[in-house]
């Protein structure tokens, strides 16, 4: 039996006892009052006729005595009266006087009372034999000069007393019930009001808000904090110890988030179905750092990836809801494709996202363009994706991973639809300073949108600070610098840095030929001799990647190291990207012209220093090139992280090869054993390339080993694991803070790790 039932039963028993007691008291007191009342009335009546009765008694005038008694019994409730001699003989009685109270019957009772003074000779009894059930009998002595001459017996019908008693009890019960009801309702209201007040105060205290501390809550808050600290310590320990693998990520999700399905919202889909020129459908893996990072996470955890269906054969390979199971052959999660019209794609993707936000967030000197109609499409498409997410979720508190600058408004829109959701937003590109972000006419809306997130992630603490500063400057919000959070409209968004990474071990290396074989095959493919020196660059053809600066550094290298002419080749993989945008078309022309010029300057008939591959290249081939090349140059002018740098390291399981890395990438903060350069400084970059090519094998090994260790440890499973653990901790904190008002009594059981 649970506590609430026991409490209700006890209350019922107490109430019944109270009612029974009241019942007895009512019976006893009302009957007492009525007895007294009729006794007095009988005495009054007899005493009023006393003189006349004594006189007629002495005169033996029986008719007069009967008349006197008849007068006394005129009251309708008096049933009858009789006059008895002290020897218990009937002197005279009224008609209908009940035999049950004849002189001889009542007499013995009077005798029992003989010790009492004569004026107290009364007797009383109930009898069921009479109509009405209750009779009151009074025997009143009539004395003269201290001598009892006779006594009068007066009988009252008391059946009306029983009726009055019943109605008094009935009214009493009703009154009790009404009072009990009113008392219960008012107690309930008071309890609810004070519980709400308590909950509110307790929640605010638990959230660490600046509210007056209530002493009665302090022990509970202390316990809560201890619990949270313990969980945090456990989670920190989880993070510190051992390698992160897909299995461990899955376990983490199961253990800490109770096996929630992840819902990822990202513009770019991980598998594109494309119709080739021969009519066949092929599956492409897009060139996107976001995709290479997140895809292994979804494969490990399963769930849904909501993305723009941009492939030419995407519709025919998806079901009527736009769903398709991937990866082909493995089918461990679902891609839900959102179809966009050409106008929507132009406004939201090419326009606002890539002509506006992309150049705005990258300090790469391409002027951003903001158009009102692009903004309108951006808003509408964010709403379309949010609708698709809501179709896909199966609980009211899902875990949703919103990705990148295409969806700055989605977190807020999701929050409005799913207030209990855990929304992790990750911004894959840099977040500029407040001055710069304010160039966007709708910067307030963007920040407000992002603050719908539970957690907002950037690659570096620097970008976190930029965001917090912008939130502080442009919105009504409060910064919690200790907890690194922005509080707006009573909602808190944690702002955290999570440096993204790649899968480790990498699936593209699973069946890869050895480094020696790769090198031989690639050199043969490029028509180079076996002793040729090879460098590689892998990028989308994007102006933020510093491809022109890279080409100029190679030119400088050849200028300064003429012995490399004819021996050193740089393979530049440049995947076409955002080709509808004029700036990208211009970049393509500029890069082509530059490569042509450098090749013309140093090239020979059978050799050219730069091989430009301006085509989509599948990851398996990219990894072959990484393994074949002695150096890899990443020259981004500004980059959130840059995963090419990490992929090159992953590819070099022979611990050889040198990474030359731009100081303006997020990766440069982690990969400190790379040769870090300023890509704008062509002289310095050219020198770095020369140093890389001359680096002794032992030094290459030492640097590569250190970087491989770091990337192996800080792989993408750890990145996702950290975010999900933070999310689970936040969920638990919200559950505990809402606890006290939570209607679900099992919350602790569920929150228990
Ligand atoms: C960057 C962005 C990603 C994007 C990728 C490729 O890495 O952060 O969101 O997917 O570029 O760009 P694309 O426009 O082809 O998706």
XYZ file of C-alpha atoms and ligand atoms in Angstrom:
769
model
C 0.000 0.000 0.000
C 1.569 3.300 -0.948
C 1.856 6.315 1.330
C -0.905 8.291 -0.357
C -3.478 5.470 0.101
C -2.453 4.997 3.729
C -2.826 8.703 4.342
C -6.297 8.784 2.728
C -7.464 5.792 4.824
C -6.244 7.343 8.057
C -8.079 10.548 7.183
C -11.273 8.590 6.511
C -11.090 6.756 9.849
C -10.455 10.002 11.747
C -13.389 11.700 10.036
C -15.719 8.753 10.774
C -14.713 8.765 14.457
C -15.424 12.476 14.595
C -18.846 12.051 13.036
C -19.737 9.149 15.413
C -18.733 11.224 18.403
C -20.812 14.139 17.189
C -23.727 11.725 16.677
C -23.587 10.540 20.282
C -23.206 14.007 21.667
C -26.163 15.260 19.655
C -28.395 12.345 20.838
C -27.445 12.735 24.415
C -27.772 16.486 24.695
C -30.981 16.965 22.685
C -32.762 14.184 24.572
C -31.601 15.631 27.901
C -32.942 19.058 26.937
C -36.345 17.704 25.954
C -36.690 15.560 29.087
C -35.961 18.528 31.238
C -38.392 20.592 29.290
C -41.376 18.196 29.562
C -40.589 17.478 33.241
C -40.802 21.170 34.014
C -43.989 21.543 32.017
C -45.629 18.638 33.904
C -44.589 20.056 37.250
C -45.865 23.481 36.310
C -49.213 22.087 35.233
C -49.665 19.916 38.348
C -48.443 22.582 40.723
C -50.838 25.083 39.151
C -53.742 22.762 40.005
C -52.295 21.623 43.362
C -54.578 23.575 45.733
C -57.726 22.587 43.891
C -56.639 18.939 43.721
C -55.911 18.774 47.496
C -59.194 20.447 48.222
C -61.231 18.125 45.982
C -59.262 15.156 47.269
C -60.158 16.030 50.805
C -63.754 16.530 49.745
C -63.678 13.173 47.885
C -65.054 14.941 44.827
C -63.929 12.497 42.159
C -65.714 14.183 39.132
C -64.018 17.485 40.015
C -60.672 15.722 40.320
C -61.136 14.064 36.865
C -61.967 17.447 35.380
C -58.837 18.948 36.921
C -56.726 16.125 35.447
C -58.444 16.539 32.052
C -57.503 20.275 32.175
C -53.876 19.323 32.821
C -53.848 16.997 29.797
C -55.146 19.583 27.310
C -51.632 19.934 25.911
C -51.627 17.625 22.843
C -48.307 16.056 23.853
C -49.577 14.931 27.240
C -51.022 11.482 26.748
C -52.758 11.197 30.036
C -52.667 11.801 33.800
C -53.644 9.861 36.867
C -53.904 10.583 40.605
C -52.570 7.862 42.897
C -52.872 7.416 46.645
C -49.666 6.946 48.702
C -50.671 3.267 48.839
C -50.410 3.075 45.025
C -54.188 2.880 44.387
C -55.674 4.779 41.476
C -57.824 7.606 42.774
C -58.797 8.932 39.386
C -57.332 8.780 35.792
C -58.067 10.529 32.492
C -59.519 8.554 29.603
C -56.856 6.727 27.624
C -54.277 6.851 30.437
C -51.756 4.115 29.433
C -51.980 1.029 31.657
C -48.227 0.606 31.356
C -47.834 3.543 33.758
C -50.530 2.668 36.253
C -49.938 3.571 39.906
C -48.682 0.121 40.804
C -46.202 0.021 37.924
C -44.711 3.429 38.509
C -44.874 3.157 42.258
C -41.846 0.850 42.827
C -39.673 3.345 40.910
C -40.895 6.072 43.180
C -40.096 3.951 46.168
C -36.570 3.420 44.831
C -36.343 7.161 44.894
C -37.768 7.351 48.364
C -34.617 8.774 49.856
C -35.007 11.859 47.691
C -37.023 14.853 48.788
C -40.703 14.451 47.823
C -40.528 17.122 45.058
C -37.889 15.067 43.212
C -39.996 11.911 42.821
C -39.855 11.460 39.108
C -39.577 8.415 36.904
C -38.820 7.930 33.285
C -38.877 5.105 30.862
C -39.131 4.329 27.205
C -41.500 1.806 25.914
C -41.799 0.417 22.472
C -45.326 -0.843 23.122
C -46.800 2.620 22.795
C -47.392 4.397 19.540
C -44.524 6.761 18.829
C -42.100 4.618 20.819
C -40.957 7.048 23.551
C -42.881 8.157 26.620
C -41.820 10.378 29.446
C -43.464 9.758 32.834
C -43.497 12.228 35.688
C -44.755 11.383 39.124
C -45.254 14.575 41.096
C -46.016 14.334 44.811
C -48.822 16.477 46.213
C -48.072 17.253 49.837
C -49.763 19.251 52.548
C -47.885 20.242 55.687
C -45.030 17.866 54.751
C -47.379 14.951 54.245
C -47.645 13.287 50.828
C -51.402 13.095 50.214
C -51.205 11.727 46.697
C -49.084 11.904 43.597
C -49.984 12.788 40.056
C -48.640 10.773 37.169
C -48.299 12.700 33.906
C -47.268 10.869 30.711
C -45.775 12.716 27.732
C -45.525 11.409 24.215
C -41.881 11.942 23.289
C -41.933 10.497 19.757
C -41.493 14.045 18.382
C -38.174 14.172 20.253
C -36.885 11.268 18.186
C -37.953 13.071 15.004
C -36.240 16.264 16.092
C -33.159 14.334 17.040
C -33.064 12.741 13.582
C -33.351 16.092 11.812
C -30.766 17.692 14.118
C -28.394 14.849 13.322
C -29.115 15.217 9.624
C -28.369 18.953 9.677
C -25.319 18.349 11.769
C -24.024 15.794 9.259
C -24.659 18.137 6.354
C -22.890 20.970 8.161
C -19.977 18.667 8.889
C -19.750 17.559 5.299
C -19.856 21.140 4.006
C -17.222 22.283 6.502
C -15.024 19.286 5.698
C -15.366 19.988 1.982
C -14.555 23.671 2.368
C -11.637 22.863 4.632
C -10.279 20.313 2.159
C -10.608 22.671 -0.799
C -8.948 25.554 0.995
C -6.171 23.264 2.282
C -5.655 21.993 -1.227
C -5.484 25.507 -2.639
C -3.086 26.654 0.044
C -0.903 23.569 -0.459
C -0.847 24.014 -4.222
C -0.049 27.693 -3.994
C 2.756 27.136 -1.541
C 4.043 24.144 -3.503
C 4.183 26.281 -6.641
C 5.967 29.033 -4.721
C 8.367 26.488 -3.246
C 8.999 24.839 -6.576
C 9.669 28.139 -8.194
C 12.053 29.225 -5.473
C 13.702 25.814 -5.407
C 14.108 25.648 -9.178
C 15.627 29.095 -9.269
C 17.964 28.234 -6.422
C 18.882 24.960 -8.112
C 19.625 26.816 -11.333
C 21.887 29.091 -9.375
C 19.838 32.205 -10.078
C 20.251 35.220 -7.965
C 17.292 34.731 -5.586
C 16.998 35.055 -1.813
C 18.199 31.780 -0.290
C 15.447 30.004 1.697
C 16.881 28.162 4.597
C 14.506 25.219 4.439
C 15.738 24.391 0.920
C 19.428 24.563 1.635
C 19.854 20.876 2.599
C 17.990 19.773 -0.537
C 19.954 22.119 -2.796
C 23.153 20.861 -1.203
C 22.146 17.277 -1.993
C 21.246 18.225 -5.549
C 24.545 19.957 -6.108
C 26.429 17.016 -4.662
C 24.552 14.685 -6.975
C 25.313 16.847 -9.997
C 28.954 17.180 -9.024
C 29.201 13.429 -8.621
C 27.656 12.901 -12.042
C 29.969 15.499 -13.539
C 32.987 13.816 -11.984
C 31.845 10.442 -13.289
C 31.403 11.925 -16.726
C 34.761 13.649 -16.617
C 36.298 10.331 -15.656
C 34.418 8.759 -18.552
C 35.948 11.307 -20.872
C 39.459 10.994 -19.559
C 39.875 7.297 -19.561
C 40.331 5.129 -22.612
C 39.819 5.575 -26.302
C 36.550 6.644 -27.820
C 35.144 4.157 -30.284
C 31.784 3.883 -32.047
C 30.788 1.243 -29.484
C 31.680 3.480 -26.601
C 29.726 6.357 -28.133
C 26.738 4.083 -28.521
C 27.072 2.913 -24.941
C 27.294 6.503 -23.765
C 24.137 7.333 -25.613
C 22.392 4.316 -24.136
C 23.632 4.873 -20.665
C 23.291 8.616 -20.348
C 20.524 9.450 -22.770
C 18.618 6.193 -22.461
C 19.266 5.202 -26.080
C 17.647 8.245 -27.642
C 17.632 8.317 -31.434
C 19.699 11.220 -32.665
C 18.070 13.623 -35.071
C 20.625 15.557 -37.112
C 19.627 18.602 -39.124
C 22.274 19.539 -41.693
C 21.943 21.009 -45.141
C 24.375 18.611 -46.801
C 23.357 14.965 -46.953
C 25.930 12.257 -46.309
C 25.034 10.191 -49.400
C 24.041 11.839 -52.669
C 22.323 9.779 -55.331
C 23.511 11.088 -58.646
C 22.544 10.089 -62.178
C 25.712 9.628 -64.163
C 26.016 10.485 -67.879
C 25.621 6.789 -68.776
C 22.236 6.777 -67.016
C 23.318 4.734 -64.001
C 22.751 5.938 -60.422
C 25.874 6.325 -58.318
C 26.305 7.208 -54.669
C 28.587 10.172 -53.966
C 30.239 11.152 -50.696
C 30.214 14.945 -50.651
C 33.324 17.007 -49.910
C 32.278 18.458 -46.574
C 34.074 18.540 -43.266
C 30.695 18.475 -41.556
C 29.716 15.283 -43.334
C 33.014 13.493 -42.712
C 32.679 14.283 -39.006
C 29.012 13.573 -38.421
C 28.440 10.587 -40.621
C 30.477 8.194 -38.423
C 28.551 9.496 -35.409
C 25.211 8.607 -36.923
C 26.519 5.242 -38.081
C 27.543 4.570 -34.491
C 24.337 5.780 -32.855
C 21.672 5.454 -35.579
C 18.850 7.936 -35.971
C 17.760 10.341 -38.693
C 19.697 12.870 -40.743
C 17.414 15.579 -42.144
C 19.079 17.170 -45.182
C 18.447 18.880 -48.481
C 17.900 16.289 -51.204
C 20.176 17.864 -53.769
C 21.258 14.851 -55.860
C 19.899 14.381 -59.377
C 18.636 10.870 -58.471
C 17.678 11.611 -54.855
C 13.930 11.630 -55.398
C 13.782 8.317 -57.192
C 15.882 6.581 -54.547
C 13.827 7.843 -51.585
C 10.348 6.732 -50.481
C 7.316 8.987 -50.695
C 8.277 10.709 -47.439
C 11.769 11.439 -48.755
C 13.335 8.744 -46.565
C 16.172 6.462 -47.573
C 18.195 4.071 -45.425
C 21.979 4.493 -45.567
C 24.886 3.715 -45.836
C 24.170 1.556 -48.868
C 24.594 -2.069 -47.842
C 24.791 -1.262 -44.143
C 21.596 0.785 -43.674
C 22.086 1.699 -40.075
C 20.286 5.058 -40.146
C 17.835 7.115 -42.179
C 18.348 10.170 -44.352
C 15.191 12.237 -44.556
C 15.412 14.437 -47.609
C 13.781 17.843 -47.758
C 12.946 18.984 -51.265
C 13.617 22.605 -52.120
C 12.425 24.543 -55.123
C 15.120 26.214 -57.298
C 14.052 29.595 -55.844
C 14.353 28.329 -52.280
C 17.767 26.833 -52.974
C 18.900 30.058 -54.619
C 17.713 32.275 -51.763
C 18.449 30.109 -48.745
C 21.546 28.137 -49.806
C 23.380 30.135 -52.454
C 22.139 33.538 -51.335
C 21.785 34.035 -47.594
C 23.941 31.106 -46.434
C 26.792 31.249 -48.922
C 26.856 34.783 -50.264
C 25.929 36.300 -46.917
C 26.885 34.297 -43.834
C 29.803 32.326 -45.279
C 31.959 35.332 -46.274
C 30.730 37.281 -43.236
C 32.001 34.659 -40.805
C 35.277 34.047 -42.640
C 37.749 36.869 -42.648
C 38.661 36.259 -46.256
C 37.978 39.615 -47.802
C 35.056 38.661 -49.919
C 32.283 41.137 -49.381
C 29.109 39.496 -48.032
C 25.851 40.184 -49.835
C 22.577 40.302 -47.945
C 19.300 40.460 -49.836
C 15.859 40.718 -48.229
C 14.438 38.041 -50.529
C 17.269 35.626 -49.609
C 16.495 36.225 -45.949
C 12.851 35.474 -46.588
C 13.790 32.133 -48.189
C 16.243 31.394 -45.383
C 13.468 31.826 -42.831
C 11.023 29.711 -44.779
C 13.502 26.903 -45.403
C 14.499 26.833 -41.725
C 10.805 26.369 -40.965
C 10.552 23.593 -43.595
C 13.425 21.699 -41.987
C 11.922 22.167 -38.539
C 8.641 20.692 -39.824
C 10.569 17.707 -41.188
C 12.337 17.230 -37.826
C 8.996 17.316 -36.014
C 7.753 14.603 -38.402
C 10.693 12.439 -37.501
C 10.750 12.698 -33.704
C 8.879 10.160 -31.626
C 9.038 11.768 -28.176
C 8.401 15.247 -26.813
C 11.976 15.508 -25.541
C 14.188 14.326 -28.393
C 17.893 15.004 -28.774
C 18.344 17.147 -31.883
C 21.708 18.089 -33.387
C 21.347 21.254 -35.471
C 24.338 21.809 -37.736
C 25.919 24.936 -39.092
C 25.138 28.357 -40.440
C 22.336 27.169 -42.701
C 20.072 26.779 -39.669
C 20.563 29.687 -37.296
C 16.797 30.068 -36.874
C 15.957 26.383 -36.476
C 16.859 26.044 -32.755
C 14.327 28.712 -31.742
C 11.634 27.344 -34.060
C 12.260 23.868 -32.661
C 12.144 25.125 -29.104
C 8.706 26.636 -29.764
C 7.426 23.317 -31.123
C 9.260 20.989 -28.704
C 9.888 22.918 -25.475
C 11.377 19.856 -23.737
C 13.806 18.929 -26.513
C 17.560 18.901 -25.976
C 18.892 20.955 -28.871
C 22.625 20.825 -29.529
C 23.653 23.311 -32.166
C 27.098 23.223 -33.661
C 28.416 26.123 -35.735
C 31.075 24.610 -37.983
C 32.534 27.874 -39.230
C 34.097 30.772 -37.303
C 31.888 33.221 -35.412
C 33.238 36.723 -35.989
C 33.409 39.571 -33.501
C 30.330 41.611 -32.604
C 31.243 44.457 -34.940
C 31.539 42.103 -37.871
C 28.385 40.077 -37.203
C 26.369 43.303 -36.981
C 27.027 43.766 -40.714
C 24.232 41.250 -41.256
C 20.987 43.252 -41.147
C 19.311 40.367 -39.325
C 22.071 39.624 -36.814
C 19.664 39.950 -33.868
C 17.324 37.369 -35.337
C 20.258 35.007 -35.933
C 21.495 35.275 -32.350
C 17.979 34.978 -30.961
C 17.407 31.910 -33.140
C 20.579 30.227 -31.928
C 19.631 30.900 -28.321
C 16.808 28.405 -28.719
C 19.554 25.791 -28.314
C 20.282 23.980 -25.075
C 23.965 23.923 -25.976
C 25.659 25.961 -28.665
C 29.044 24.656 -29.796
C 31.933 26.256 -31.637
C 35.362 24.910 -32.511
C 37.315 27.308 -30.306
C 36.857 29.292 -27.073
C 37.600 32.396 -29.140
C 34.449 31.885 -31.219
C 32.461 31.172 -28.023
C 33.571 34.509 -26.592
C 32.691 36.318 -29.805
C 29.207 34.842 -29.677
C 28.659 35.676 -26.010
C 29.813 39.213 -26.595
C 27.400 39.600 -29.508
C 24.516 38.174 -27.444
C 25.353 40.597 -24.661
C 25.597 43.539 -26.996
C 22.640 43.025 -29.268
C 20.008 41.195 -27.228
C 18.308 41.563 -23.879
C 20.226 38.785 -22.230
C 22.443 38.009 -19.271
C 25.845 36.362 -19.485
C 26.811 33.771 -16.923
C 30.560 33.877 -17.403
C 31.230 31.287 -14.738
C 29.016 28.668 -16.342
C 29.669 30.029 -19.885
C 26.021 30.498 -20.653
C 23.682 33.089 -22.092
C 20.421 33.484 -20.189
C 17.534 34.895 -22.132
C 13.842 34.938 -21.208
C 14.654 32.621 -18.305
C 16.228 30.029 -20.619
C 19.883 29.219 -20.469
C 22.013 28.275 -23.445
C 25.383 26.797 -22.630
C 28.108 28.035 -24.965
C 30.936 25.529 -25.270
C 33.913 24.816 -27.458
C 34.085 21.330 -28.918
C 36.940 21.015 -31.425
C 35.588 18.698 -34.099
C 37.567 15.789 -35.407
C 37.456 12.769 -37.701
C 36.657 9.112 -37.232
C 39.558 7.100 -35.913
C 40.252 4.401 -37.031
C 39.172 5.667 -40.413
C 36.909 3.552 -42.595
C 38.616 4.703 -45.824
C 41.781 3.059 -44.606
C 40.201 -0.286 -43.840
C 41.138 -1.934 -47.120
C 43.617 0.667 -48.349
C 46.788 -0.588 -50.019
C 50.051 -0.007 -48.145
C 51.730 3.403 -48.308
C 54.350 2.025 -50.677
C 51.706 0.621 -53.008
C 49.668 3.838 -52.889
C 52.749 5.886 -53.666
C 53.706 3.694 -56.607
C 50.159 3.741 -58.000
C 49.710 7.505 -57.640
C 53.094 8.325 -59.164
C 52.260 6.050 -62.078
C 48.823 7.668 -62.409
C 50.465 11.123 -62.603
C 53.154 9.892 -64.977
C 55.936 10.598 -62.500
C 59.122 8.711 -61.870
C 59.439 6.601 -58.745
C 61.824 9.057 -57.090
C 59.586 12.078 -57.670
C 58.727 14.273 -54.693
C 54.978 14.746 -54.189
C 52.877 17.245 -52.289
C 49.078 17.306 -51.990
C 46.297 19.791 -51.304
C 42.649 18.717 -50.932
C 39.865 21.294 -50.792
C 36.560 22.392 -52.085
C 37.272 25.094 -54.605
C 36.549 27.859 -52.120
C 38.127 31.288 -51.655
C 38.560 30.696 -47.917
C 40.973 27.839 -48.567
C 43.834 30.072 -49.794
C 44.375 27.989 -52.921
C 45.858 30.919 -54.840
C 48.226 31.692 -51.962
C 49.199 28.023 -51.902
C 50.039 28.042 -55.593
C 52.163 31.145 -55.095
C 54.013 29.462 -52.220
C 54.817 26.560 -54.537
C 56.035 29.059 -57.107
C 58.240 30.609 -54.421
C 59.531 27.173 -53.418
C 60.574 26.422 -56.971
C 62.136 29.860 -57.289
C 64.174 29.329 -54.148
C 64.924 25.620 -54.656
C 65.624 25.237 -58.374
C 66.863 21.671 -57.800
C 63.187 20.746 -57.205
C 62.179 21.812 -60.669
C 61.374 18.671 -62.586
C 61.327 16.657 -59.369
C 58.604 18.136 -57.162
C 54.930 17.939 -58.113
C 51.980 19.329 -56.205
C 48.639 17.594 -56.719
C 45.755 19.945 -56.014
C 42.361 18.252 -55.628
C 39.726 20.984 -55.945
C 36.136 19.756 -55.720
C 33.761 22.094 -57.488
C 31.609 23.849 -54.920
C 28.723 26.359 -54.943
C 29.299 26.829 -58.631
C 26.221 29.009 -59.121
C 27.865 31.806 -57.168
C 29.810 34.322 -59.253
C 32.646 34.576 -56.747
C 33.241 30.817 -56.983
C 33.229 30.937 -60.789
C 35.726 33.768 -60.636
C 37.893 31.785 -58.217
C 37.856 28.816 -60.572
C 39.066 31.043 -63.420
C 41.680 32.735 -61.239
C 43.084 29.450 -59.931
C 43.172 27.922 -63.382
C 44.961 30.949 -64.800
C 47.448 30.998 -61.958
C 48.237 27.284 -62.238
C 48.640 27.708 -65.969
C 51.043 30.595 -65.451
C 53.183 28.727 -62.866
C 53.169 25.551 -64.921
C 54.199 27.575 -67.960
C 56.947 29.234 -65.970
C 58.545 26.053 -64.560
C 57.045 23.208 -66.541
C 58.627 21.081 -69.167
C 57.204 18.954 -71.840
C 57.078 15.818 -69.657
C 56.524 17.495 -66.287
C 54.531 20.285 -64.694
C 54.846 21.411 -61.098
C 51.111 21.660 -60.355
C 48.452 19.125 -61.252
C 45.023 20.661 -60.743
C 42.180 18.147 -60.495
C 39.023 20.227 -60.593
C 36.545 17.384 -60.069
C 34.705 15.556 -57.356
C 37.025 12.973 -55.839
C 35.753 10.129 -53.707
C 37.254 9.811 -50.203
C 38.848 6.451 -50.978
C 40.960 8.124 -53.676
C 41.657 11.148 -51.507
C 43.133 8.826 -48.885
C 45.293 7.163 -51.543
C 46.709 10.578 -52.432
C 47.345 11.415 -48.786
C 49.305 8.195 -48.393
C 51.310 8.858 -51.517
C 52.297 12.464 -50.746
C 55.293 13.474 -48.611
C 53.771 16.789 -47.729
C 50.276 18.144 -47.373
C 49.721 21.880 -47.405
C 46.548 23.303 -45.800
C 46.598 27.053 -46.450
C 43.120 28.249 -45.354
C 42.851 31.983 -44.911
C 40.282 31.335 -42.180
C 38.787 28.000 -41.190
C 36.712 26.804 -38.253
C 38.724 23.596 -37.912
C 39.795 22.048 -41.261
C 39.552 18.305 -41.213
C 41.832 17.739 -44.214
C 44.745 18.339 -41.837
C 43.488 15.597 -39.523
C 42.681 13.232 -42.369
C 46.226 13.527 -43.708
C 47.535 12.522 -40.283
C 45.081 9.623 -40.090
C 46.199 8.420 -43.514
C 49.879 8.265 -42.500
C 49.984 5.078 -40.465
C 53.629 4.786 -41.615
C 54.342 7.876 -39.455
C 55.916 9.664 -42.393
C 54.941 12.863 -44.167
C 54.862 16.516 -43.136
C 51.826 18.681 -42.581
C 52.205 22.384 -43.420
C 49.299 24.121 -41.780
C 47.810 27.622 -41.831
C 47.789 29.381 -38.514
C 44.252 30.554 -39.304
C 42.681 27.119 -38.951
C 41.173 25.759 -35.763
C 43.340 22.672 -36.315
C 46.534 24.729 -35.830
C 45.665 25.041 -32.116
C 45.747 21.286 -31.685
C 48.281 20.119 -34.257
C 51.216 22.084 -32.956
C 53.755 19.630 -34.403
C 52.743 20.656 -37.909
C 54.777 23.377 -39.646
C 52.531 26.326 -38.870
C 52.544 29.136 -41.419
C 50.853 32.376 -42.305
C 49.464 31.563 -45.767
C 49.447 35.243 -46.711
C 53.224 35.302 -46.180
C 54.270 33.658 -49.424
C 57.994 33.790 -48.600
C 57.464 32.094 -45.247
C 55.125 29.467 -46.700
C 57.596 28.734 -49.512
C 60.337 28.256 -46.911
C 58.101 25.969 -44.872
C 57.503 23.792 -47.923
C 61.274 23.581 -48.453
C 61.821 22.653 -44.803
C 59.109 20.014 -45.080
C 60.697 18.436 -48.120
C 64.082 18.368 -46.413
C 62.849 17.103 -43.053
C 64.749 14.029 -41.788
C 62.634 10.889 -41.488
C 63.172 10.672 -37.705
C 61.797 14.173 -37.200
C 58.859 13.411 -39.488
C 58.165 10.325 -37.409
C 58.373 12.179 -34.104
C 56.013 14.926 -35.273
C 53.613 12.573 -37.011
C 53.505 10.218 -34.036
C 52.626 13.036 -31.655
C 49.871 14.322 -33.923
C 48.488 10.858 -34.601
C 48.299 10.208 -30.880
C 46.349 13.398 -30.372
C 43.881 12.840 -33.219
C 43.422 9.189 -32.230
C 42.512 10.278 -28.727
C 40.500 13.345 -29.671
C 38.532 11.691 -32.438
C 35.029 12.496 -33.576
C 33.476 9.960 -31.189
C 34.964 11.881 -28.340
C 33.689 15.136 -29.839
C 30.167 13.742 -30.078
C 30.506 11.962 -26.724
C 31.459 15.179 -24.934
C 28.513 17.039 -26.412
C 26.090 14.242 -25.638
C 27.392 13.898 -22.092
C 26.974 17.633 -21.588
C 23.501 17.299 -23.027
C 22.638 14.416 -20.736
C 23.944 16.338 -17.758
C 21.866 19.314 -18.784
C 18.800 17.129 -19.234
C 19.351 15.651 -15.819
C 19.861 19.070 -14.314
C 16.635 20.267 -15.931
C 14.846 17.149 -14.733
C 16.138 17.654 -11.220
C 15.326 21.332 -11.231
C 11.884 20.569 -12.633
C 11.816 17.600 -10.300
C 10.335 19.203 -7.527
C 7.388 20.187 -9.677
C 7.561 17.095 -11.811
C 4.501 14.982 -11.821
C 6.514 11.895 -12.673
C 7.474 10.231 -9.391
C 9.965 7.940 -11.157
C 12.213 10.720 -12.348
C 15.063 9.635 -10.099
C 14.900 6.064 -11.269
C 15.104 7.289 -14.839
C 17.841 9.811 -14.117
C 19.966 7.218 -12.365
C 22.927 6.393 -14.602
C 31.796 23.719 -44.792
C 30.519 23.895 -44.057
C 29.615 22.690 -44.217
C 29.444 22.365 -45.667
C 30.782 22.212 -46.333
C 30.640 21.946 -47.802
O 32.532 22.709 -44.216
O 30.778 24.124 -42.709
O 28.363 22.943 -43.662
O 28.684 21.198 -45.830
O 31.514 23.382 -46.132
O 29.921 22.944 -48.409
P 28.591 22.668 -49.194
O 28.014 24.017 -49.451
O 28.990 21.949 -50.450
O 27.749 21.813 -48.343
